[in-house]
Short mmCIF file of C-alpha atoms and ligand atoms in Angstrom, two decimals:
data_model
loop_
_atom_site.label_atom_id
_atom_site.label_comp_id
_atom_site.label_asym_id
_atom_site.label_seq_id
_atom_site.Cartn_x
_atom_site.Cartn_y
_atom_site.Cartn_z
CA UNK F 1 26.34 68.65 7.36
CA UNK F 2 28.04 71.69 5.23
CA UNK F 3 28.48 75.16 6.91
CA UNK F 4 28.82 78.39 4.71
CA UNK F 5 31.28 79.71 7.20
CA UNK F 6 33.03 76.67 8.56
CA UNK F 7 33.09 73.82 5.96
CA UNK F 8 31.79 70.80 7.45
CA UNK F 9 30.45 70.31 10.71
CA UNK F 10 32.03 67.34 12.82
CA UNK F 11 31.63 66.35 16.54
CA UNK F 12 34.95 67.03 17.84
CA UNK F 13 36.54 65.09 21.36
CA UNK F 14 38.78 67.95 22.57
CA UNK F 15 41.54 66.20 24.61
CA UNK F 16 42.40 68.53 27.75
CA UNK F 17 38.94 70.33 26.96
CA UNK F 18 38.72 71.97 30.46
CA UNK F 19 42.42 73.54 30.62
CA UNK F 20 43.00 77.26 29.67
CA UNK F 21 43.06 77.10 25.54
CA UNK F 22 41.15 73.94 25.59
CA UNK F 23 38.03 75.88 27.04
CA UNK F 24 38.25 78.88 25.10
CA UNK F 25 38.51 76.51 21.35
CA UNK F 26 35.28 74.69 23.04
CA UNK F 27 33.13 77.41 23.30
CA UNK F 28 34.35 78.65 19.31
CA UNK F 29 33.77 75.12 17.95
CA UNK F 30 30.30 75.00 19.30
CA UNK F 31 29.73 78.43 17.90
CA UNK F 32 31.03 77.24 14.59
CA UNK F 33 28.32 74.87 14.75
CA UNK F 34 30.53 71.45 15.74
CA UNK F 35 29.61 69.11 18.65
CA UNK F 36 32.02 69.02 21.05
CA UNK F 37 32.77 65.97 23.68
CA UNK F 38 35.72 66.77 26.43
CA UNK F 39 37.76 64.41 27.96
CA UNK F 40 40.01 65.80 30.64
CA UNK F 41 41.36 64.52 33.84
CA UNK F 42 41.17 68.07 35.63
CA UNK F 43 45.24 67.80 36.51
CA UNK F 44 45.61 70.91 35.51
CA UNK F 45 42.07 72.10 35.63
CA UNK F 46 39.35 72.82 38.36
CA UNK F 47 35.53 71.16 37.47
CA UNK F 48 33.90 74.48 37.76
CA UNK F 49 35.06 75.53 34.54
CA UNK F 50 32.67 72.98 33.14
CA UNK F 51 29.42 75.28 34.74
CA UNK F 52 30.89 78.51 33.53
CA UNK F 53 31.29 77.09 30.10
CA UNK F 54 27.62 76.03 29.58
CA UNK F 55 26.60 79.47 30.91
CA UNK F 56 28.90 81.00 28.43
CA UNK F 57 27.28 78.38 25.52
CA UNK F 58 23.73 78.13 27.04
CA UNK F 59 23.60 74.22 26.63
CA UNK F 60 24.99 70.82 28.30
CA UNK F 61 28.43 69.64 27.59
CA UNK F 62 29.41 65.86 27.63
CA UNK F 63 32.62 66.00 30.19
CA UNK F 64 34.53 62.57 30.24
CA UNK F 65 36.64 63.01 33.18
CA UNK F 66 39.68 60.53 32.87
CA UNK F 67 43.01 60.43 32.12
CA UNK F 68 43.61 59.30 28.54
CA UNK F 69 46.75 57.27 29.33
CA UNK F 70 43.85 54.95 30.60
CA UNK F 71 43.60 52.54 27.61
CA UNK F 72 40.38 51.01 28.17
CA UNK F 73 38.25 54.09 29.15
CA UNK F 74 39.64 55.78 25.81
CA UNK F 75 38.90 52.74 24.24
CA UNK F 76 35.52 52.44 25.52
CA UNK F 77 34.37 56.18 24.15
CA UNK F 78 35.53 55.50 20.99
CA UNK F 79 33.27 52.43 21.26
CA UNK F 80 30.58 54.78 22.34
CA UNK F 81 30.79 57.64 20.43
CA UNK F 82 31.05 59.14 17.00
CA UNK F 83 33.63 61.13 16.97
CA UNK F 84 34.71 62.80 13.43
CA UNK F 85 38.09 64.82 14.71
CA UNK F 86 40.65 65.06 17.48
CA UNK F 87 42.04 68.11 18.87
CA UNK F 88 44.54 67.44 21.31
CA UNK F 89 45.51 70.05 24.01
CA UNK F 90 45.73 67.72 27.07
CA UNK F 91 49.50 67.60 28.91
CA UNK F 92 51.68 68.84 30.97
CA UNK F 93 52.84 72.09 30.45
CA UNK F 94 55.69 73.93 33.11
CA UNK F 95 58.70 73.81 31.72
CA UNK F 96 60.29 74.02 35.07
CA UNK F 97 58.51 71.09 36.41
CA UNK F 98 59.41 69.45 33.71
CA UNK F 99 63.37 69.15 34.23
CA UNK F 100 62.85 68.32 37.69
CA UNK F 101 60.21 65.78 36.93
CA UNK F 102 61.47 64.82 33.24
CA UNK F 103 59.74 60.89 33.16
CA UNK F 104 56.29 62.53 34.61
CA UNK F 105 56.56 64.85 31.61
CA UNK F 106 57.59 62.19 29.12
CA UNK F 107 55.01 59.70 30.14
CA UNK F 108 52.17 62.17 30.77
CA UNK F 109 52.56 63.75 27.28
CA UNK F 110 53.77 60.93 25.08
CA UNK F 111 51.86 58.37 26.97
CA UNK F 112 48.29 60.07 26.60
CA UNK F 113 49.14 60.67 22.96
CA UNK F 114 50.11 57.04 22.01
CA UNK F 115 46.91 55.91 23.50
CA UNK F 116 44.61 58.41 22.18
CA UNK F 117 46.38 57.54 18.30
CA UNK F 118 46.07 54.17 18.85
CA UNK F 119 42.25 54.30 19.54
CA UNK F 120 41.43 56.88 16.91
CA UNK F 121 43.35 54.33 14.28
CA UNK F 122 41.29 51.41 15.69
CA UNK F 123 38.28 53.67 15.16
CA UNK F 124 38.89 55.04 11.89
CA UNK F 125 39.12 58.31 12.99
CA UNK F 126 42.18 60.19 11.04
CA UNK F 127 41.75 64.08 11.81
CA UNK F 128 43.72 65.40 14.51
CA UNK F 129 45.12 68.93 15.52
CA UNK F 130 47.71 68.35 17.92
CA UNK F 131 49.06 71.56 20.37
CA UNK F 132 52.94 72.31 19.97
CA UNK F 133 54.67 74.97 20.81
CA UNK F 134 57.06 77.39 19.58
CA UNK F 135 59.74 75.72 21.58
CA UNK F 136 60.14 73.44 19.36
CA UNK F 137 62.43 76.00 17.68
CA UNK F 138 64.75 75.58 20.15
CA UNK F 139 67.53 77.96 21.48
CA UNK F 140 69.02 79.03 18.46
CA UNK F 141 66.29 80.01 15.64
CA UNK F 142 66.54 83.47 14.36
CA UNK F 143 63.47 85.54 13.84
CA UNK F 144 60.90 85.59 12.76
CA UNK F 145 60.77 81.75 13.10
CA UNK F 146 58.94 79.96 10.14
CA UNK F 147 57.71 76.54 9.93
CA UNK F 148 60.37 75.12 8.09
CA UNK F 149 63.30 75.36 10.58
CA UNK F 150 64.77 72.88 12.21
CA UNK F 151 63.47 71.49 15.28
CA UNK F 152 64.88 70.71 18.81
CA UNK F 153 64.64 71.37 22.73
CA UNK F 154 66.30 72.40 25.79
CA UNK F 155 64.34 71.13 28.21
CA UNK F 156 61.95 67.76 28.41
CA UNK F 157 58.48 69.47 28.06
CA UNK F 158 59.84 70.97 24.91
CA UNK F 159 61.37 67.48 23.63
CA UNK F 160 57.62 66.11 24.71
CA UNK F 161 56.58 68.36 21.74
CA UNK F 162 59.42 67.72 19.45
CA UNK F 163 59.04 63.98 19.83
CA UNK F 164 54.98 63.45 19.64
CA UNK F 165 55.48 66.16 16.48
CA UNK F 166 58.02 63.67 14.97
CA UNK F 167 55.30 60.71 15.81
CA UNK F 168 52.64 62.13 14.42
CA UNK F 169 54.80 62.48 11.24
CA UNK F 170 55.50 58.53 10.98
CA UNK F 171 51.48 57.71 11.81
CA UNK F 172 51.05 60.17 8.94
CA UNK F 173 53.94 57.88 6.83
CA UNK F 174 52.11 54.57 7.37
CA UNK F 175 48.58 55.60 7.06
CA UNK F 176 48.56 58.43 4.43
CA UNK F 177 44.70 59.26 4.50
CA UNK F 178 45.04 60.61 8.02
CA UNK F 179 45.22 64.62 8.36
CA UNK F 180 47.14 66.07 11.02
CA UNK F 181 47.79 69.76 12.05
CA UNK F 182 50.88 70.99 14.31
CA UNK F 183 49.88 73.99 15.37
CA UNK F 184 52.43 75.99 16.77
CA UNK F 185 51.80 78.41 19.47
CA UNK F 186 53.72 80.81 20.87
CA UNK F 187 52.40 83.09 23.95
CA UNK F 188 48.74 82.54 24.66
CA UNK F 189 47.31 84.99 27.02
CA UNK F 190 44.33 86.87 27.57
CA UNK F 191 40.75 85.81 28.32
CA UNK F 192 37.29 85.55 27.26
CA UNK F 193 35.59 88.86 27.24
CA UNK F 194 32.94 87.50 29.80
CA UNK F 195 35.82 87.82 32.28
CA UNK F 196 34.45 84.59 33.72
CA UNK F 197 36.70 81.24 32.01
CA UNK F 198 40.72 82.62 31.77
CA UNK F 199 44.27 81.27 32.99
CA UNK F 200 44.06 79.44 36.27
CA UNK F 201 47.89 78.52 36.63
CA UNK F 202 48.45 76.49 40.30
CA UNK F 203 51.18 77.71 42.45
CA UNK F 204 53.59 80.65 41.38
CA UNK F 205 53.44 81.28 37.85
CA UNK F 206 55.68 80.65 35.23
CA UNK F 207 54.58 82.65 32.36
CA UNK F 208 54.74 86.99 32.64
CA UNK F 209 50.82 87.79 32.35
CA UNK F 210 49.71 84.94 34.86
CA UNK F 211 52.34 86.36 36.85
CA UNK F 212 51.25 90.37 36.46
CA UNK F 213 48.03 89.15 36.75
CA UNK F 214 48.64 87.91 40.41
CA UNK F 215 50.89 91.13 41.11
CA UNK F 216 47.87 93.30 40.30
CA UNK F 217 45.49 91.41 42.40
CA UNK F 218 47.82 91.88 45.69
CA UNK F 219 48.76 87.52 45.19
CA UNK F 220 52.58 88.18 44.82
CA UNK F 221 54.25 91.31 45.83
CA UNK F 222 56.20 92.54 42.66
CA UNK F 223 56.97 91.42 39.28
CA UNK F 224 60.33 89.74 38.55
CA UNK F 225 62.17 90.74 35.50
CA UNK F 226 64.74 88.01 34.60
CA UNK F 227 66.92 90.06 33.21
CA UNK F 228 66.85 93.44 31.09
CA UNK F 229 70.50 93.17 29.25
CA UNK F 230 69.11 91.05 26.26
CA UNK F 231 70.40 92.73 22.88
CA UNK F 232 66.68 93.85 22.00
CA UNK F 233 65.16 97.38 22.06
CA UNK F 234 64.72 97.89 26.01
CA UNK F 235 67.05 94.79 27.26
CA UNK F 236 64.67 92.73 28.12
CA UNK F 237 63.33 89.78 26.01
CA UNK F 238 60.79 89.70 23.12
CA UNK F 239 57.97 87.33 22.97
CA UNK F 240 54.73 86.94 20.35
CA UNK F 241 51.58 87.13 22.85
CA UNK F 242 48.80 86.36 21.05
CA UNK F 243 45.17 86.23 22.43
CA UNK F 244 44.10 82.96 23.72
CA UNK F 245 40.41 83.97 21.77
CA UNK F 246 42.51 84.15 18.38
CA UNK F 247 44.05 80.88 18.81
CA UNK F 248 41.06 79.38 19.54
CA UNK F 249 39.70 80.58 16.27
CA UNK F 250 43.26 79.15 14.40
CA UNK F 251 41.99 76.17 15.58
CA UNK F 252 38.47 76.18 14.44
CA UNK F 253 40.22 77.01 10.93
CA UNK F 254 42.65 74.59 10.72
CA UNK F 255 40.16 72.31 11.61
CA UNK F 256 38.14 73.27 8.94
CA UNK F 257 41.15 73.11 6.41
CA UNK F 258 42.01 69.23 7.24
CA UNK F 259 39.06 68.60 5.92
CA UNK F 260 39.85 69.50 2.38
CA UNK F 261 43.65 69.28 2.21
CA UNK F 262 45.78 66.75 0.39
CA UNK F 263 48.56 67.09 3.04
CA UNK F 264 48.75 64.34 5.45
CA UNK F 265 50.70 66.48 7.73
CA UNK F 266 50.09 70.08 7.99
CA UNK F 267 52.59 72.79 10.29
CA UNK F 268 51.41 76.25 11.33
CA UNK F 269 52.75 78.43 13.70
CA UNK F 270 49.63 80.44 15.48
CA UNK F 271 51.19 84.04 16.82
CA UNK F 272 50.92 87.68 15.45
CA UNK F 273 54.44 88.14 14.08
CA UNK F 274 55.35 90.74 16.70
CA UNK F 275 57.86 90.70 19.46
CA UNK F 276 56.65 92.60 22.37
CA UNK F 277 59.25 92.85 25.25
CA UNK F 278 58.47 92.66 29.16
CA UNK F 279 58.35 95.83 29.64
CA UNK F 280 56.05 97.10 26.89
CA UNK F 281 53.98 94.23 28.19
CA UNK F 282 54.16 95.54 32.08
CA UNK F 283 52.88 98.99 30.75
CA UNK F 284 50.29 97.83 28.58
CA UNK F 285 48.97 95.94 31.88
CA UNK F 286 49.56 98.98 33.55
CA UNK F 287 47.12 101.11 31.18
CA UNK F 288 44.67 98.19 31.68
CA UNK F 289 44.73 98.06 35.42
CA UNK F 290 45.22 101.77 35.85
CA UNK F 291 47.85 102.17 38.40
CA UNK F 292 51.69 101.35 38.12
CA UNK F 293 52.78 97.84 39.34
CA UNK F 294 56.10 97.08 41.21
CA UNK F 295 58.61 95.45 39.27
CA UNK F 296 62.37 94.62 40.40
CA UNK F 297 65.21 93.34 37.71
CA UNK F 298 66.73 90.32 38.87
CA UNK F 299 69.44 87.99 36.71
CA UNK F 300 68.71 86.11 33.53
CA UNK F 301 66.78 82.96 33.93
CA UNK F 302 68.14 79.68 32.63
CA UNK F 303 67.32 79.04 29.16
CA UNK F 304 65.63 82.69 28.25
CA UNK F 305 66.08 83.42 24.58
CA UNK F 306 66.50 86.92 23.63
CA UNK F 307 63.88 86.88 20.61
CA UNK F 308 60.87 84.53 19.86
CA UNK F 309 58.68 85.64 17.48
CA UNK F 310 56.08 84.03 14.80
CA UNK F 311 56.35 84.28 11.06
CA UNK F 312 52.76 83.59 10.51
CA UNK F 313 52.49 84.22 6.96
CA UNK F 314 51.31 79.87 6.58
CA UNK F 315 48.50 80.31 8.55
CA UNK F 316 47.45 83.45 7.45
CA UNK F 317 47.37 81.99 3.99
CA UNK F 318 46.34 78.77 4.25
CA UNK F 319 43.78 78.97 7.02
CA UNK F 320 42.57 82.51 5.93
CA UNK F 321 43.03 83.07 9.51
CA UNK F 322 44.98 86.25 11.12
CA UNK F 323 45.01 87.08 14.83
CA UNK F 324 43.58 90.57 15.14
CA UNK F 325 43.41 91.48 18.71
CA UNK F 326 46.54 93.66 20.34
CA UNK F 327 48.52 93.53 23.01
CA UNK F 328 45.84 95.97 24.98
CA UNK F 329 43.13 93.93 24.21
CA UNK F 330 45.11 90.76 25.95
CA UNK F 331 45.67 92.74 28.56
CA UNK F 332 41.98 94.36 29.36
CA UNK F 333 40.74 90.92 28.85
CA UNK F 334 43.09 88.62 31.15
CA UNK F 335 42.59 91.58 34.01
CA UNK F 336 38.75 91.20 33.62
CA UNK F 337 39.25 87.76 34.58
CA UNK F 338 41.98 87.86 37.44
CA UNK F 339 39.57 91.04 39.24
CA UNK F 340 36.31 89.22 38.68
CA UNK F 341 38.65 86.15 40.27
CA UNK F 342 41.42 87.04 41.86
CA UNK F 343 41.80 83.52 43.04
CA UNK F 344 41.22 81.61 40.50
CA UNK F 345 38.50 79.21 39.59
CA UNK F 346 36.68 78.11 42.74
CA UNK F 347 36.67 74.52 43.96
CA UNK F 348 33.38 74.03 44.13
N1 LIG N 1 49.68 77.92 27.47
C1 LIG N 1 50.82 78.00 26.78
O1 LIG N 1 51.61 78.93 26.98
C2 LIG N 1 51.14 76.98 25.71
C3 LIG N 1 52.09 77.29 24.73
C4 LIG N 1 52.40 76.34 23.76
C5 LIG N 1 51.77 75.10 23.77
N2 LIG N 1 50.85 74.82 24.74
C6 LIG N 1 50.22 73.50 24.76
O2 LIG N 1 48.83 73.64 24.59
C7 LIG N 1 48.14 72.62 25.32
C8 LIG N 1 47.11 73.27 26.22
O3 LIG N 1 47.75 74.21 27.07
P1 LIG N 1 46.97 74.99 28.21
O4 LIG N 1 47.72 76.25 28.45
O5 LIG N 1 45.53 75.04 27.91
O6 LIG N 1 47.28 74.00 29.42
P2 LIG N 1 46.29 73.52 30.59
O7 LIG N 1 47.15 72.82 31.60
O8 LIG N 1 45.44 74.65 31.05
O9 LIG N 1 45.37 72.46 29.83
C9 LIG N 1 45.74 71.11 29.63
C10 LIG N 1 44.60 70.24 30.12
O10 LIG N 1 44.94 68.87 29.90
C11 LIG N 1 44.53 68.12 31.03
N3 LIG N 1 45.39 66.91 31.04
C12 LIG N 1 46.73 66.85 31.23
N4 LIG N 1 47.13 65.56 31.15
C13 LIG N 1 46.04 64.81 30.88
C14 LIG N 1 45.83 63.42 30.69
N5 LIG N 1 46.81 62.54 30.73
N6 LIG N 1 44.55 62.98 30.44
C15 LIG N 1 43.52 63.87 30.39
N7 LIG N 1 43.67 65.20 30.57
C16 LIG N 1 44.92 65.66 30.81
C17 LIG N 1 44.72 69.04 32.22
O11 LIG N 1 43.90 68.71 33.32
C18 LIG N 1 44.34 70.40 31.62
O12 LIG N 1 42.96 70.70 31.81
C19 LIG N 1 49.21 71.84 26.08
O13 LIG N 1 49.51 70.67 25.34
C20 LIG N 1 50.40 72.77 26.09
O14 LIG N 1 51.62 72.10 26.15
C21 LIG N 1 50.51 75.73 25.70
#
């Protein structure tokens, strides 16, 4: 059924539905007017955020909890279901994690991506968005980093996304009609302005807002700078946040530009085009929360790049999508959610 404002309207499975930018695209494809069916194995994810998410959207969702490298349940709701479009979030994600636990990264994220493919070709369904990631540019891109550069890793989550991106290409080769976004992200953070869905990370976190986040809340003591002698402005290293609510809408756009492209595979990097370092970020947080946080410099960490930032001049153009929200906004939003939570989702 045609949309004015969204192009056609498609019931969407969103793979890894209930993690952090898999809930917040949920509840902007429903308000685009798409049905939306998860499927999620809650790895990474607690159940709860199903309730909050039909409070936020005032209506049922349809939660398929399993783990898509399970052939025959995928299988089955394919069988089951129409399904018009894929967008595929669900995987591993800590780069850490991953080099100590390289074959649970490869088979989690390749493994759950052959198997969902396979059932969408046996189904006839061709449209899928897949999540990458900026660090697929690797260690040595300059900036800002367009779509075009060459690709490449240094660690096995980030070859996860360099080799399902080069997959994705070849399904694209041998079945031409199919329509496939990479969307590249770079620094999702920030919440939904409810304060009640946001970023649950388990255990210490690995990414700088997370981590203020649990600084400010009295979790962990004092932030950790890894390093401040980077050759950018203030020494320490530049990164493109961008609000987890204005990637949700890239997606709801890109989704809406498969359907009318004559690409089979489309590329577009999702950030703001700014690098913002770790210390304009600590003060922003700071004007959010109110109160100065405790901080200490430590030494570099391994595998840091001075500069990542997002030319996102595709996207902008050929989604007729720009993120709009700063750097204060991400960070009045994502401390809504850690006060209103401070721990977290709750388990039941
Ligand atoms: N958050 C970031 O900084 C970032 C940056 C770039 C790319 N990405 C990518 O975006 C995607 C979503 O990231 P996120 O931050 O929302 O992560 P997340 O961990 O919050 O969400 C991923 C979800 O997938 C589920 N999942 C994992 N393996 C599964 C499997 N085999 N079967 C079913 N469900 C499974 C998890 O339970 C989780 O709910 C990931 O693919 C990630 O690599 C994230």
């Amino acid at each position: 059924m045609p949309d004015a404002a969204y192009g056609v309207r498609m019931r969407v499975l969103v793979s890894g539905g209930a993690g952090f930018i898999g809930s917040h695209t949920v509840i902007q494809l429903i308000a685009a007017g798409h049905d939306v069916l998860i499927v999620d194995n809650f790895a990474n994810a607690k159940p709860t955020v199903i309730g909050r998410l039909e409070s936020i959207i005032g209506g049922h969702l349809q939660v398929h909890a399993f783990d898509l490298r399970d052939a025959d349940q995928t299988e089955r709701l394919f069988a089951h279901e129409r399904i018009d479009a894929v967008i595929h979030f669900a995987g591993h994600k800590a780069v850490g994690q991953s080099i100590k636990q390289p074959l649970a990264y490869y088979e989690n994220n390749l493994g759950s991506t052959f198997v969902l493919v396979a059932a969408m070709a046996r189904h006839g369904v061709s449209k899928l968005v897949f999540s990458s990631s900026a660090t697929v540019y690797g260690a040595n891109a300059t900036v800002p980093m367009k779509e075009d550069f060459p690709t490449s890793a240094t660690n096995p989550y980030g070859w996860t996304k360099v080799m399902i991106e080069q997959i994705l290409c070849d399904v694209a080769v041998a079945q031409p009609s199919w329509r496939i976004a990479l969307m590249r992200y770079f620094n999702p953070v920030g919440a939904h302005a409810s304060g009640t869905i946001g970023e649950d990370p388990s255990g210490v976190p690995n990414n700088l807002l997370p981590y203020i986040c649990q600084v400010a809340v009295g979790r962990l003591e004092k932030l950790r700078i890894f390093g401040d002698d980077y050759d950018t402005p203030d020494g320490t290293p530049l990164r493109d946040y961008i609000h987890v609510e204005d990637l949700a809408a890239g997606h709801v756009a890109a989704l809406a530009r498969l359907t009318s492209t004559d690409r089979a595979v489309s590329t577009w990097n999702l950030g703001t085009g700014t690098g913002t370092s770790v210390f304009n970020m600590l003060h922003a947080f700071e004007r959010a929360v109110g109160r100065e946080l405790p901080y200490e410099v430590v030494g570099r960490r391994t595998g840091d790049i001075a500069a990542s930032y997002a030319d996102p001049g595709r996207a902008n153009a050929e989604l007729g999508w720009t993120a709009t929200r700063t750097i204060d906004d991400m960070c009045v939003d994502a401390w809504r959610w850690q006060s209103q939570n401070p721990n977290g989702y709750p388990d039941a």
